[in-house]
Amino acid sequence: MDGTGLAISLAKAGFVAFLLLNAVPLLVWLERRGAAFIQDRIGPNRTSIAGFALAGLVQPLADVVKFMFKEDFVPPSANRTFYLLAPIITLIPALMTFAVVPFADVVRIGERLVQMQVADLNVGILYVFAIASLGVYGVVLAGWASNNKYSFLGSVRASAQMISYELSMGLSVLGLVMVFGTLQLDDMVRAQGARLFGVLPLWGIVLQPLGFLLFVISVFAETNRLPFDLAESEAELVVGYHTEYSSMKFATFFMAEYIAMTTGAALIVSLFLGGWQVPFVSSETLNGWTADLLGPGAGSWLAALIQFGSFSAKLGFFLWLFIWVRWTLPRFRYDQLMRLGWKVMLPLALANLLVTAAVLLVIDGAAGR
Amino acid sequence: MTPVTVKGVNPADVKDVARAQTDENRPWWVRTYIPAILGGMGVTMRHLIANLRNRRNTATIEYPEVKREYSPRFRGRHYLKKRPSGDPRCVACYMCATACPADCIFIVAGEHPDPAIEKYPVEFVIDGLRCIYCGYCVDACPEDAIAMTRDYEMAGYHREDFIWDKDYLLNWRDRVEREDGYQPYEGEIDKERMSRGRL
């Protein structure tokens, strides 16, 4: 890799990290204000800079300052090494997963075609699952190292839950992998630019409606969001695995939760809703228009910007869905959670896989391959 | 044991209705709970949109600017009433201190120079941190000398700030305007109800 390539890679990584870290305060704001309006309250609207509260958007800033200056307490009975390691182990995988998510079509810089994706791995989806399942270690370590019964119970629940739902998560995507015949997310998004009968965008949700539903439910479970927040269960376990954490260590868990949410939503969008594809306008058409307008170089940038906007809009909808569901549904009981995971989701995912395989076989047979 | 029958209802029908309500007898699409979840999400979204449009239905009272209207019988911080001369109406009879369940009233009686008034409080202290704001002192007072306001904004930097002495109790309302709260009963006293222990 030459110098320019390295610089471009660093710029992309920096952009994605910036995006993810800045999504957190916005999401916290959206969560708090959204929850307030849903519950007939007003929510934070007091904190202001020079009289500008920006509808409460300044509140996260004040929260950050508060987190920084709070006492950073390590319980004397905790296992210090693992206690300090746990928040980092939770945050890093949450940040890493986003690396394979493409957020726009290729952009032309001089002679170079740059992919708008941090890492175009040929094992894309496998990488996602491998890294996402690392997140459970942070939760387990946090609960175990805190030496607190609530933390411990929370982490035990979380690990059982995450392992159970990872199965149906993986199986629900396998159908899609079979349809598109690739593990690369960028290729999948590109394949979703096709149309059915020239009208309906051939997104993953059209090809695999059941897979979509199962995947969305699994993502809710994987990110420990309500109705699957048994790891936290504030009503019964204080806040579960991060009960003993204070100050910026707690904030790290908090950030990890919201970043995992963003990554989960980005995966849903990329796999099932066409990723950066603008509905009804194919990437070639869009690039043609913008190239006519600004020339091929700047045109590809404008097209990428429009596609990034499309991606962000879909992402935003799913992030809102996470919040919306949280303030609508109550938490599952533990046995209900396990029953849903093993006796409903898993058989459905397997059935979906089987039917998809059979249909593909018939289509391929008809095509004489 | 004979079954309880409701007029016009066949018990067999009731049993069927009850069975129809169980999970197994609902259609499969109801049992996925997806329609119910979507319905619930509709409810939350309706609230969200209504509250975004206007704040009429929000329960929040934006406190320092807007304050809750309390009842005229609200039992807030006490004050001592004065005679026209400016002296306290209190005759240091200890009725309030005796009635007080929290034991928060401390009185030292002294002889009044006016022979028409027997005693007066040399000291009259209420410990606002012990007080449970029950209003029994107001009920107990034979001289209508103590009453309550609607003041509930009692914050202080020190515990000493809540030890209200005679001077404070007589004069704090001159400094801070506060509406009257719980007052001594002024109407006709129903002797019969009183004999039953109720005013």
Coordinates of C-alpha atoms in Angstrom, one line a residue:
Chain A
M1 CA 0.0 0.0 0.0
D2 CA 1.5 3.4 -1.0
G3 CA 1.4 6.6 0.9
T4 CA -1.8 8.0 -0.7
G5 CA -3.6 4.7 -0.1
L6 CA -2.6 4.7 3.5
A7 CA -3.7 8.3 3.9
I8 CA -7.1 7.5 2.3
S9 CA -7.6 4.5 4.6
L10 CA -6.7 6.5 7.7
A11 CA -9.1 9.3 6.6
K12 CA -11.9 6.7 6.1
A13 CA -11.2 5.1 9.5
G14 CA -11.1 8.5 11.1
F15 CA -14.4 9.5 9.4
V16 CA -16.2 6.4 10.6
A17 CA -14.8 6.7 14.2
F18 CA -15.9 10.4 14.2
L19 CA -19.3 9.5 13.0
L20 CA -19.8 6.7 15.5
L21 CA -18.6 8.6 18.5
N22 CA -20.7 11.7 17.6
A23 CA -23.7 9.5 17.1
V24 CA -23.7 8.7 20.8
P25 CA -24.6 12.1 22.3
L26 CA -27.2 12.6 19.5
L27 CA -28.7 9.2 20.3
V28 CA -28.7 9.9 24.0
W29 CA -30.5 13.2 23.2
L30 CA -33.0 11.4 20.9
E31 CA -33.6 8.7 23.5
R32 CA -34.2 11.1 26.4
R33 CA -36.4 13.6 24.4
G34 CA -38.2 10.8 22.5
A35 CA -38.9 8.9 25.8
A36 CA -40.2 12.1 27.4
F37 CA -42.6 13.0 24.6
I38 CA -43.8 9.4 24.4
Q39 CA -44.5 9.5 28.1
D40 CA -46.2 12.9 28.1
R41 CA -43.2 14.7 29.6
I42 CA -40.9 17.3 28.2
G43 CA -37.4 16.0 28.9
P44 CA -34.1 17.8 29.3
N45 CA -34.4 21.4 28.1
R46 CA -32.5 23.5 30.7
T47 CA -28.8 23.1 30.0
S48 CA -27.8 25.9 27.8
I49 CA -24.7 27.7 26.4
A50 CA -25.2 31.5 26.4
G51 CA -29.0 30.9 26.6
F52 CA -29.1 28.4 23.7
A53 CA -30.5 25.1 24.9
L54 CA -31.0 23.8 21.3
A55 CA -34.0 21.8 22.4
G56 CA -31.9 19.9 25.0
L57 CA -28.9 19.1 22.6
V58 CA -26.5 20.8 25.0
Q59 CA -27.5 18.4 27.8
P60 CA -25.1 15.6 26.6
L61 CA -22.2 18.0 26.8
A62 CA -23.0 18.7 30.4
D63 CA -23.3 15.0 30.9
V64 CA -19.8 14.4 29.5
V65 CA -18.4 17.0 31.8
K66 CA -20.2 15.4 34.7
F67 CA -18.8 11.9 33.8
M68 CA -15.3 13.3 33.6
F69 CA -15.4 14.9 37.0
K70 CA -17.2 12.2 38.9
E71 CA -15.3 10.0 41.4
D72 CA -13.8 7.1 39.6
F73 CA -14.3 4.4 42.2
V74 CA -13.0 0.8 41.9
P75 CA -14.6 -1.5 44.5
P76 CA -11.9 -2.8 46.8
S77 CA -13.1 -6.4 46.4
A78 CA -13.1 -6.2 42.6
N79 CA -10.5 -7.9 40.4
R80 CA -8.7 -4.8 39.3
T81 CA -7.2 -6.0 36.0
F82 CA -10.4 -7.4 34.6
Y83 CA -12.5 -4.6 36.1
L84 CA -10.5 -2.1 34.2
L85 CA -10.3 -4.2 31.0
A86 CA -14.1 -4.9 30.8
P87 CA -15.3 -1.4 29.5
I88 CA -12.5 -1.4 26.9
I89 CA -13.4 -4.9 25.7
T90 CA -17.0 -3.8 25.4
L91 CA -16.3 -0.6 23.5
I92 CA -13.6 -1.9 21.0
P93 CA -15.7 -4.6 19.2
A94 CA -18.7 -2.2 19.0
L95 CA -16.4 0.3 17.2
M96 CA -14.7 -2.4 15.0
T97 CA -17.8 -3.9 13.5
F98 CA -18.6 -0.8 11.5
A99 CA -15.4 -1.2 9.5
V100 CA -17.0 -3.5 6.9
V101 CA -20.2 -1.4 6.5
P102 CA -20.2 0.4 3.1
F103 CA -21.7 3.9 3.3
A104 CA -21.6 5.0 -0.3
D105 CA -20.6 3.9 -3.8
V106 CA -17.0 4.3 -5.1
V107 CA -15.6 7.8 -5.3
R108 CA -13.1 8.9 -7.9
I109 CA -10.0 10.8 -6.6
G110 CA -7.9 11.5 -9.7
E111 CA -7.2 8.1 -11.3
R112 CA -8.0 6.3 -8.1
L113 CA -11.3 4.6 -7.3
V114 CA -11.9 4.7 -3.5
Q115 CA -14.4 2.4 -1.9
M116 CA -16.4 4.2 0.8
Q117 CA -15.9 1.4 3.4
V118 CA -13.1 1.2 5.9
A119 CA -12.2 -2.4 5.0
D120 CA -13.6 -4.4 2.1
L121 CA -13.1 -7.9 3.6
N122 CA -14.0 -10.9 1.5
V123 CA -15.3 -12.5 4.7
G124 CA -17.4 -9.4 5.5
I125 CA -20.4 -11.0 7.3
L126 CA -18.2 -13.6 9.1
Y127 CA -16.1 -10.8 10.4
V128 CA -19.2 -9.0 11.7
F129 CA -20.3 -12.1 13.6
A130 CA -16.8 -12.8 14.9
I131 CA -16.3 -9.3 16.3
A132 CA -19.9 -8.8 17.5
S133 CA -19.7 -12.0 19.7
L134 CA -16.5 -10.6 21.3
G135 CA -18.8 -8.0 22.9
V136 CA -20.1 -10.6 25.3
Y137 CA -16.7 -11.0 26.9
G138 CA -16.8 -7.4 28.1
V139 CA -20.2 -8.0 29.7
V140 CA -19.1 -11.2 31.4
L141 CA -15.8 -9.7 32.6
A142 CA -17.6 -6.7 34.0
G143 CA -20.1 -8.7 35.9
W144 CA -17.5 -11.2 37.2
A145 CA -14.8 -8.7 38.1
S146 CA -17.1 -6.4 40.0
N147 CA -17.7 -9.1 42.7
N148 CA -21.3 -8.0 43.1
K149 CA -24.2 -10.3 43.0
Y150 CA -26.3 -8.0 40.8
S151 CA -23.5 -7.5 38.3
F152 CA -22.9 -11.2 38.3
L153 CA -26.5 -12.1 37.6
G154 CA -26.7 -9.5 34.9
S155 CA -23.6 -10.8 33.1
V156 CA -24.8 -14.4 33.4
R157 CA -28.1 -13.5 31.9
A158 CA -26.4 -11.4 29.2
S159 CA -24.0 -14.1 28.1
A160 CA -26.7 -16.8 27.9
Q161 CA -28.9 -14.4 26.0
M162 CA -26.3 -13.3 23.5
I163 CA -25.1 -16.8 22.8
S164 CA -28.7 -17.9 22.3
Y165 CA -29.6 -15.1 19.9
E166 CA -26.3 -15.2 18.0
L167 CA -27.5 -18.5 16.5
S168 CA -30.7 -17.3 15.0
M169 CA -28.9 -14.1 14.0
G170 CA -26.3 -16.0 12.0
L171 CA -28.9 -18.4 10.5
S172 CA -31.2 -15.5 9.5
V173 CA -28.5 -13.9 7.5
L174 CA -27.3 -17.2 5.9
G175 CA -30.4 -17.2 3.6
L176 CA -29.4 -13.8 2.3
V177 CA -25.8 -15.0 1.8
M178 CA -27.1 -17.8 -0.3
V179 CA -29.3 -15.5 -2.4
F180 CA -26.5 -13.0 -3.1
G181 CA -23.8 -15.7 -3.3
T182 CA -21.3 -13.5 -1.4
L183 CA -20.1 -12.6 2.1
Q184 CA -18.9 -9.2 1.1
L185 CA -21.2 -6.4 2.3
D186 CA -20.3 -4.1 -0.5
D187 CA -21.3 -6.7 -3.1
M188 CA -24.5 -7.4 -1.2
V189 CA -25.4 -3.7 -1.3
R190 CA -24.6 -3.5 -5.0
A191 CA -26.7 -6.6 -5.7
Q192 CA -29.6 -4.8 -4.0
G193 CA -29.6 -2.2 -6.7
A194 CA -31.4 -4.6 -9.0
R195 CA -35.2 -4.3 -9.5
L196 CA -38.0 -6.8 -9.4
F197 CA -40.1 -6.4 -12.6
G198 CA -38.3 -3.1 -13.2
V199 CA -40.2 -1.4 -10.3
L200 CA -39.7 -2.8 -6.9
P201 CA -36.2 -2.4 -5.5
L202 CA -34.9 -5.9 -5.0
W203 CA -33.8 -5.3 -1.4
G204 CA -33.0 -8.0 1.1
I205 CA -36.3 -7.3 2.9
V206 CA -38.1 -8.3 -0.3
L207 CA -36.1 -11.4 -0.8
Q208 CA -36.0 -12.5 2.8
P209 CA -38.9 -11.0 4.7
L210 CA -38.7 -13.6 7.5
G211 CA -35.0 -13.3 7.6
F212 CA -35.4 -9.6 8.0
L213 CA -37.7 -9.9 11.0
L214 CA -35.5 -12.5 12.7
F215 CA -32.4 -10.5 12.1
V216 CA -34.0 -7.3 13.5
I217 CA -35.2 -9.2 16.6
S218 CA -31.7 -10.8 17.1
V219 CA -30.0 -7.4 16.8
F220 CA -32.3 -6.1 19.5
A221 CA -31.2 -9.0 21.7
E222 CA -27.5 -8.7 20.8
T223 CA -27.5 -5.0 21.7
N224 CA -29.3 -5.7 25.0
R225 CA -32.0 -3.2 24.2
L226 CA -35.5 -3.5 25.5
P227 CA -37.5 -5.8 25.3
F228 CA -34.2 -7.9 25.7
D229 CA -32.4 -5.8 28.3
L230 CA -32.2 -8.6 30.9
A231 CA -28.5 -7.8 31.4
E232 CA -29.5 -4.5 32.8
S233 CA -33.0 -5.0 34.3
E234 CA -33.0 -1.8 36.3
A235 CA -36.1 -3.0 38.2
E236 CA -34.5 -6.1 39.6
L237 CA -30.7 -6.0 39.1
V238 CA -30.0 -2.3 39.8
V239 CA -28.4 -1.9 36.3
G240 CA -26.9 -5.4 35.9
Y241 CA -23.3 -5.9 34.8
H242 CA -22.2 -2.3 35.1
T243 CA -23.7 -1.6 38.6
E244 CA -20.2 -1.1 40.1
Y245 CA -18.9 1.2 37.4
S246 CA -18.8 4.9 37.8
S247 CA -17.5 8.0 36.0
M248 CA -16.0 7.5 32.5
K249 CA -15.9 3.7 32.9
F250 CA -19.7 3.8 33.1
A251 CA -19.7 6.2 30.2
T252 CA -17.7 3.8 28.2
F253 CA -20.3 1.1 28.6
F254 CA -22.9 3.7 27.8
M255 CA -21.1 4.6 24.6
A256 CA -20.6 0.9 23.7
E257 CA -24.3 0.3 24.0
Y258 CA -25.2 3.2 21.6
I259 CA -22.4 2.4 19.2
A260 CA -23.5 -1.2 19.1
M261 CA -27.0 0.1 18.4
T262 CA -25.6 2.1 15.5
T263 CA -23.7 -0.8 14.1
G264 CA -26.6 -3.1 14.4
A265 CA -28.8 -0.6 12.6
A266 CA -26.2 -0.2 9.9
L267 CA -26.1 -3.9 9.4
I268 CA -29.8 -4.1 9.1
V269 CA -29.8 -1.3 6.5
S270 CA -26.9 -2.8 4.5
L271 CA -28.2 -6.4 4.5
F272 CA -31.9 -5.8 4.1
L273 CA -32.7 -2.3 3.0
G274 CA -30.2 -1.7 0.2
G275 CA -27.6 0.1 2.2
W276 CA -26.5 3.2 0.4
Q277 CA -28.7 2.5 -2.6
V278 CA -31.1 5.4 -3.3
P279 CA -34.6 3.9 -3.9
F280 CA -35.6 3.7 -7.6
V281 CA -32.3 5.4 -8.7
S282 CA -29.5 3.0 -9.6
S283 CA -26.0 4.0 -8.8
E284 CA -25.1 4.2 -12.5
T285 CA -28.0 6.6 -13.2
L286 CA -27.1 8.7 -10.3
N287 CA -23.5 8.9 -11.2
G288 CA -24.5 9.7 -14.8
W289 CA -26.6 12.7 -13.6
T290 CA -23.9 14.1 -11.3
A291 CA -21.2 13.5 -13.9
D292 CA -23.2 15.6 -16.4
L293 CA -23.6 18.3 -13.7
L294 CA -20.0 18.4 -12.2
G295 CA -17.8 16.1 -14.3
P296 CA -16.7 12.6 -13.4
G297 CA -14.5 13.5 -10.4
A298 CA -16.6 15.9 -8.4
G299 CA -19.7 14.1 -9.8
S300 CA -18.8 10.9 -8.0
W301 CA -18.4 12.9 -4.8
L302 CA -21.9 14.4 -5.1
A303 CA -23.4 10.9 -5.9
A304 CA -21.6 9.5 -2.9
L305 CA -22.9 12.3 -0.7
I306 CA -26.5 11.6 -1.9
Q307 CA -26.0 7.9 -1.3
F308 CA -24.5 8.6 2.1
G309 CA -27.6 10.7 2.8
S310 CA -29.8 7.8 1.8
F311 CA -27.8 5.4 4.0
S312 CA -28.1 7.9 7.0
A313 CA -31.8 8.3 6.6
K314 CA -32.4 4.5 6.7
L315 CA -29.9 4.3 9.6
G316 CA -31.7 7.0 11.4
F317 CA -35.0 5.3 11.0
F318 CA -33.7 2.1 12.5
L319 CA -32.0 3.9 15.4
W320 CA -35.3 5.6 16.1
L321 CA -37.0 2.2 15.9
F322 CA -34.7 1.0 18.7
I323 CA -35.7 3.9 20.9
W324 CA -39.4 3.7 19.9
V325 CA -39.6 0.0 20.8
R326 CA -37.8 0.6 24.0
W327 CA -40.4 3.0 25.2
T328 CA -43.3 0.8 24.0
L329 CA -42.6 -2.8 25.1
P330 CA -42.0 -4.2 28.5
R331 CA -39.1 -6.6 29.3
F332 CA -39.3 -10.3 28.7
R333 CA -39.3 -12.7 31.6
Y334 CA -36.2 -14.9 31.4
D335 CA -38.0 -18.1 30.5
Q336 CA -39.9 -16.3 27.8
L337 CA -36.7 -15.0 26.4
M338 CA -35.2 -18.4 26.2
R339 CA -38.3 -19.9 24.7
L340 CA -38.4 -17.3 22.0
G341 CA -34.8 -17.7 21.2
W342 CA -34.6 -21.5 21.1
K343 CA -38.1 -22.7 20.3
V344 CA -39.3 -19.9 18.0
M345 CA -36.4 -18.0 16.4
L346 CA -34.1 -20.9 15.8
P347 CA -36.6 -23.3 14.1
L348 CA -38.0 -20.3 12.1
A349 CA -34.5 -19.4 11.0
L350 CA -33.7 -23.0 10.0
A351 CA -37.0 -23.3 8.1
N352 CA -36.2 -20.0 6.3
L353 CA -32.8 -21.3 5.4
L354 CA -34.2 -24.6 4.1
V355 CA -36.9 -23.0 2.0
T356 CA -34.5 -20.5 0.6
A357 CA -32.1 -23.3 -0.4
A358 CA -34.9 -25.3 -2.0
V359 CA -36.2 -22.3 -4.0
L360 CA -32.6 -21.4 -5.1
L361 CA -32.2 -25.0 -6.2
V362 CA -35.4 -25.0 -8.2
I363 CA -34.5 -21.6 -9.9
D364 CA -31.0 -22.8 -10.7
G365 CA -32.4 -26.1 -12.0
A366 CA -34.8 -24.2 -14.2
A367 CA -32.0 -22.0 -15.5
G368 CA -30.2 -25.2 -16.4
R369 CA -27.1 -24.6 -14.2
Chain B
M1 CA -72.1 -27.2 46.0
T2 CA -74.5 -25.6 43.5
P3 CA -72.9 -23.5 40.8
V4 CA -73.6 -19.8 40.9
T5 CA -75.8 -18.9 38.0
V6 CA -76.3 -15.6 36.4
K7 CA -79.8 -14.9 35.1
G8 CA -80.0 -15.4 31.3
V9 CA -76.4 -16.8 31.0
N10 CA -75.8 -20.5 30.2
P11 CA -72.8 -21.6 32.3
A12 CA -71.6 -23.7 29.3
D13 CA -71.3 -20.5 27.2
V14 CA -69.2 -18.8 29.8
K15 CA -66.8 -21.7 29.8
D16 CA -66.5 -21.4 26.0
V17 CA -65.8 -17.7 26.2
A18 CA -63.1 -18.2 28.8
R19 CA -61.5 -20.9 26.6
A20 CA -61.7 -18.6 23.6
Q21 CA -59.6 -16.1 25.4
T22 CA -56.7 -18.5 25.9
D23 CA -53.6 -18.2 23.8
E24 CA -54.1 -21.5 21.9
N25 CA -57.4 -20.5 20.5
R26 CA -56.3 -17.3 18.9
P27 CA -55.4 -17.3 15.2
W28 CA -51.6 -17.7 14.5
W29 CA -51.1 -14.2 13.4
V30 CA -52.4 -12.9 16.7
R31 CA -50.2 -15.3 18.5
T32 CA -47.1 -13.9 16.9
Y33 CA -47.9 -10.8 18.9
I34 CA -46.8 -8.7 16.0
P35 CA -50.2 -6.9 15.4
A36 CA -50.3 -6.2 19.2
I37 CA -46.7 -4.8 19.1
L38 CA -47.5 -2.6 16.1
G39 CA -50.6 -1.4 17.9
G40 CA -48.6 -0.5 21.0
M41 CA -46.1 1.3 18.8
G42 CA -49.0 3.2 17.3
V43 CA -50.1 4.3 20.7
T44 CA -46.6 5.6 21.7
M45 CA -46.2 7.3 18.3
R46 CA -49.5 9.1 18.7
H47 CA -48.4 10.4 22.0
L48 CA -45.1 11.6 20.6
I49 CA -46.7 13.4 17.7
A50 CA -49.4 15.0 19.8
N51 CA -46.7 16.2 22.3
L52 CA -44.5 17.5 19.5
R53 CA -47.4 19.5 18.1
N54 CA -48.3 21.1 21.4
R55 CA -47.5 20.8 25.1
R56 CA -51.1 20.8 26.3
N57 CA -51.0 17.2 27.5
T58 CA -47.6 17.0 29.0
A59 CA -47.6 16.5 32.7
T60 CA -44.4 18.4 33.4
I61 CA -44.6 21.5 35.4
E62 CA -41.5 23.6 34.6
Y63 CA -40.8 24.4 38.2
P64 CA -39.0 27.6 38.9
E65 CA -41.1 29.5 36.3
V66 CA -44.4 27.6 36.8
K67 CA -45.5 26.4 40.2
R68 CA -48.1 23.9 41.2
E69 CA -51.3 25.3 42.5
Y70 CA -51.8 24.0 46.0
S71 CA -55.0 23.7 48.0
P72 CA -55.8 26.6 50.4
R73 CA -55.6 24.0 53.2
F74 CA -52.0 23.1 52.2
R75 CA -49.8 22.6 55.3
G76 CA -46.6 24.5 54.6
R77 CA -44.2 26.5 56.8
H78 CA -45.8 27.9 59.9
Y79 CA -46.0 31.5 61.1
L80 CA -47.0 33.1 64.3
K81 CA -49.8 35.7 64.2
K82 CA -49.5 39.1 65.8
R83 CA -51.8 41.3 68.0
P84 CA -52.5 44.8 66.7
S85 CA -49.7 46.0 69.0
G86 CA -47.2 43.7 67.1
D87 CA -46.8 41.3 70.0
P88 CA -47.4 37.6 69.4
R89 CA -50.9 36.4 70.0
C90 CA -49.4 33.3 71.6
V91 CA -50.0 33.0 75.4
A92 CA -47.4 30.3 75.9
C93 CA -50.0 27.7 77.0
Y94 CA -48.0 24.8 75.6
M95 CA -51.1 23.3 73.9
C96 CA -49.3 23.1 70.5
A97 CA -46.2 21.7 72.0
T98 CA -48.3 19.1 73.8
A99 CA -50.3 18.2 70.6
C100 CA -47.2 18.0 68.4
P101 CA -46.5 14.4 67.5
A102 CA -43.0 15.1 66.3
D103 CA -42.1 17.0 69.4
C104 CA -40.6 19.9 67.4
I105 CA -42.0 22.9 69.3
F106 CA -40.0 24.4 72.1
I107 CA -41.5 27.2 74.3
V108 CA -40.3 29.2 77.2
A109 CA -43.1 31.1 78.9
G110 CA -42.7 34.5 80.6
E111 CA -45.0 36.9 82.5
H112 CA -46.6 39.5 80.3
P113 CA -46.5 43.2 81.6
D114 CA -50.1 43.7 80.6
P115 CA -52.2 42.2 83.4
A116 CA -55.0 41.3 80.9
I117 CA -52.6 38.9 79.2
E118 CA -51.3 36.2 81.5
K119 CA -48.2 34.9 79.7
Y120 CA -46.2 35.3 76.6
P121 CA -43.5 33.2 74.9
V122 CA -40.0 34.4 75.8
E123 CA -38.8 31.8 73.3
F124 CA -40.8 29.9 70.7
V125 CA -38.8 27.6 68.4
I126 CA -40.0 25.2 65.7
D127 CA -37.5 22.7 64.4
G128 CA -38.4 22.5 60.7
L129 CA -36.5 19.3 60.2
R130 CA -38.4 17.5 62.9
C131 CA -41.8 18.9 62.0
I132 CA -44.0 16.6 60.0
Y133 CA -46.4 19.4 58.9
C134 CA -49.5 17.8 60.3
G135 CA -51.1 21.0 61.4
Y136 CA -52.1 19.7 64.9
C137 CA -50.5 22.8 66.4
V138 CA -52.9 24.9 64.4
D139 CA -55.8 22.8 65.6
A140 CA -54.6 22.8 69.2
C141 CA -54.1 26.6 69.6
P142 CA -56.9 28.2 71.7
E143 CA -55.7 31.7 70.7
D144 CA -55.5 31.3 66.8
A145 CA -51.9 32.3 67.3
I146 CA -50.3 29.8 64.9
A147 CA -51.2 29.1 61.3
M148 CA -49.6 27.6 58.2
T149 CA -48.8 28.9 54.8
R150 CA -48.6 27.4 51.4
D151 CA -44.8 27.7 51.4
Y152 CA -43.1 24.4 50.5
E153 CA -39.8 25.8 49.2
M154 CA -37.7 25.1 52.2
A155 CA -34.1 24.6 51.3
G156 CA -31.1 25.6 53.3
Y157 CA -27.3 25.2 53.4
H158 CA -27.2 24.3 57.1
R159 CA -29.4 22.5 59.6
E160 CA -29.4 25.6 61.7
D161 CA -31.4 27.3 58.9
F162 CA -34.4 25.2 59.8
I163 CA -34.5 26.1 63.5
W164 CA -37.1 28.8 63.3
D165 CA -37.2 31.1 66.4
K166 CA -39.9 33.4 67.6
D167 CA -38.6 36.4 65.7
Y168 CA -38.4 34.4 62.5
L169 CA -41.9 32.9 62.8
L170 CA -43.4 36.3 63.6
N171 CA -41.7 38.1 60.8
W172 CA -40.7 35.9 57.9
R173 CA -43.8 36.6 55.9
D174 CA -43.0 40.3 55.9
R175 CA -39.9 39.4 53.8
V176 CA -41.4 36.7 51.6
E177 CA -44.9 36.9 50.3
R178 CA -46.6 33.5 50.8
E179 CA -50.3 32.6 50.5
D180 CA -52.1 31.3 53.6
G181 CA -52.3 27.6 54.0
Y182 CA -54.0 25.6 56.8
Q183 CA -55.8 28.0 59.2
P184 CA -57.6 27.5 62.5
Y185 CA -61.2 26.4 62.2
E186 CA -63.4 29.4 62.3
G187 CA -66.9 28.1 61.7
E188 CA -69.5 26.9 64.2
I189 CA -68.3 23.9 66.1
D190 CA -70.5 20.9 65.9
K191 CA -70.6 19.6 69.4
E192 CA -71.9 16.3 68.5
R193 CA -69.2 15.6 65.9
M194 CA -66.6 16.9 68.3
S195 CA -67.8 14.4 70.9
R196 CA -67.1 11.7 68.4
G197 CA -63.5 12.9 68.1
R198 CA -63.9 14.9 64.9
L199 CA -64.1 18.6 64.3

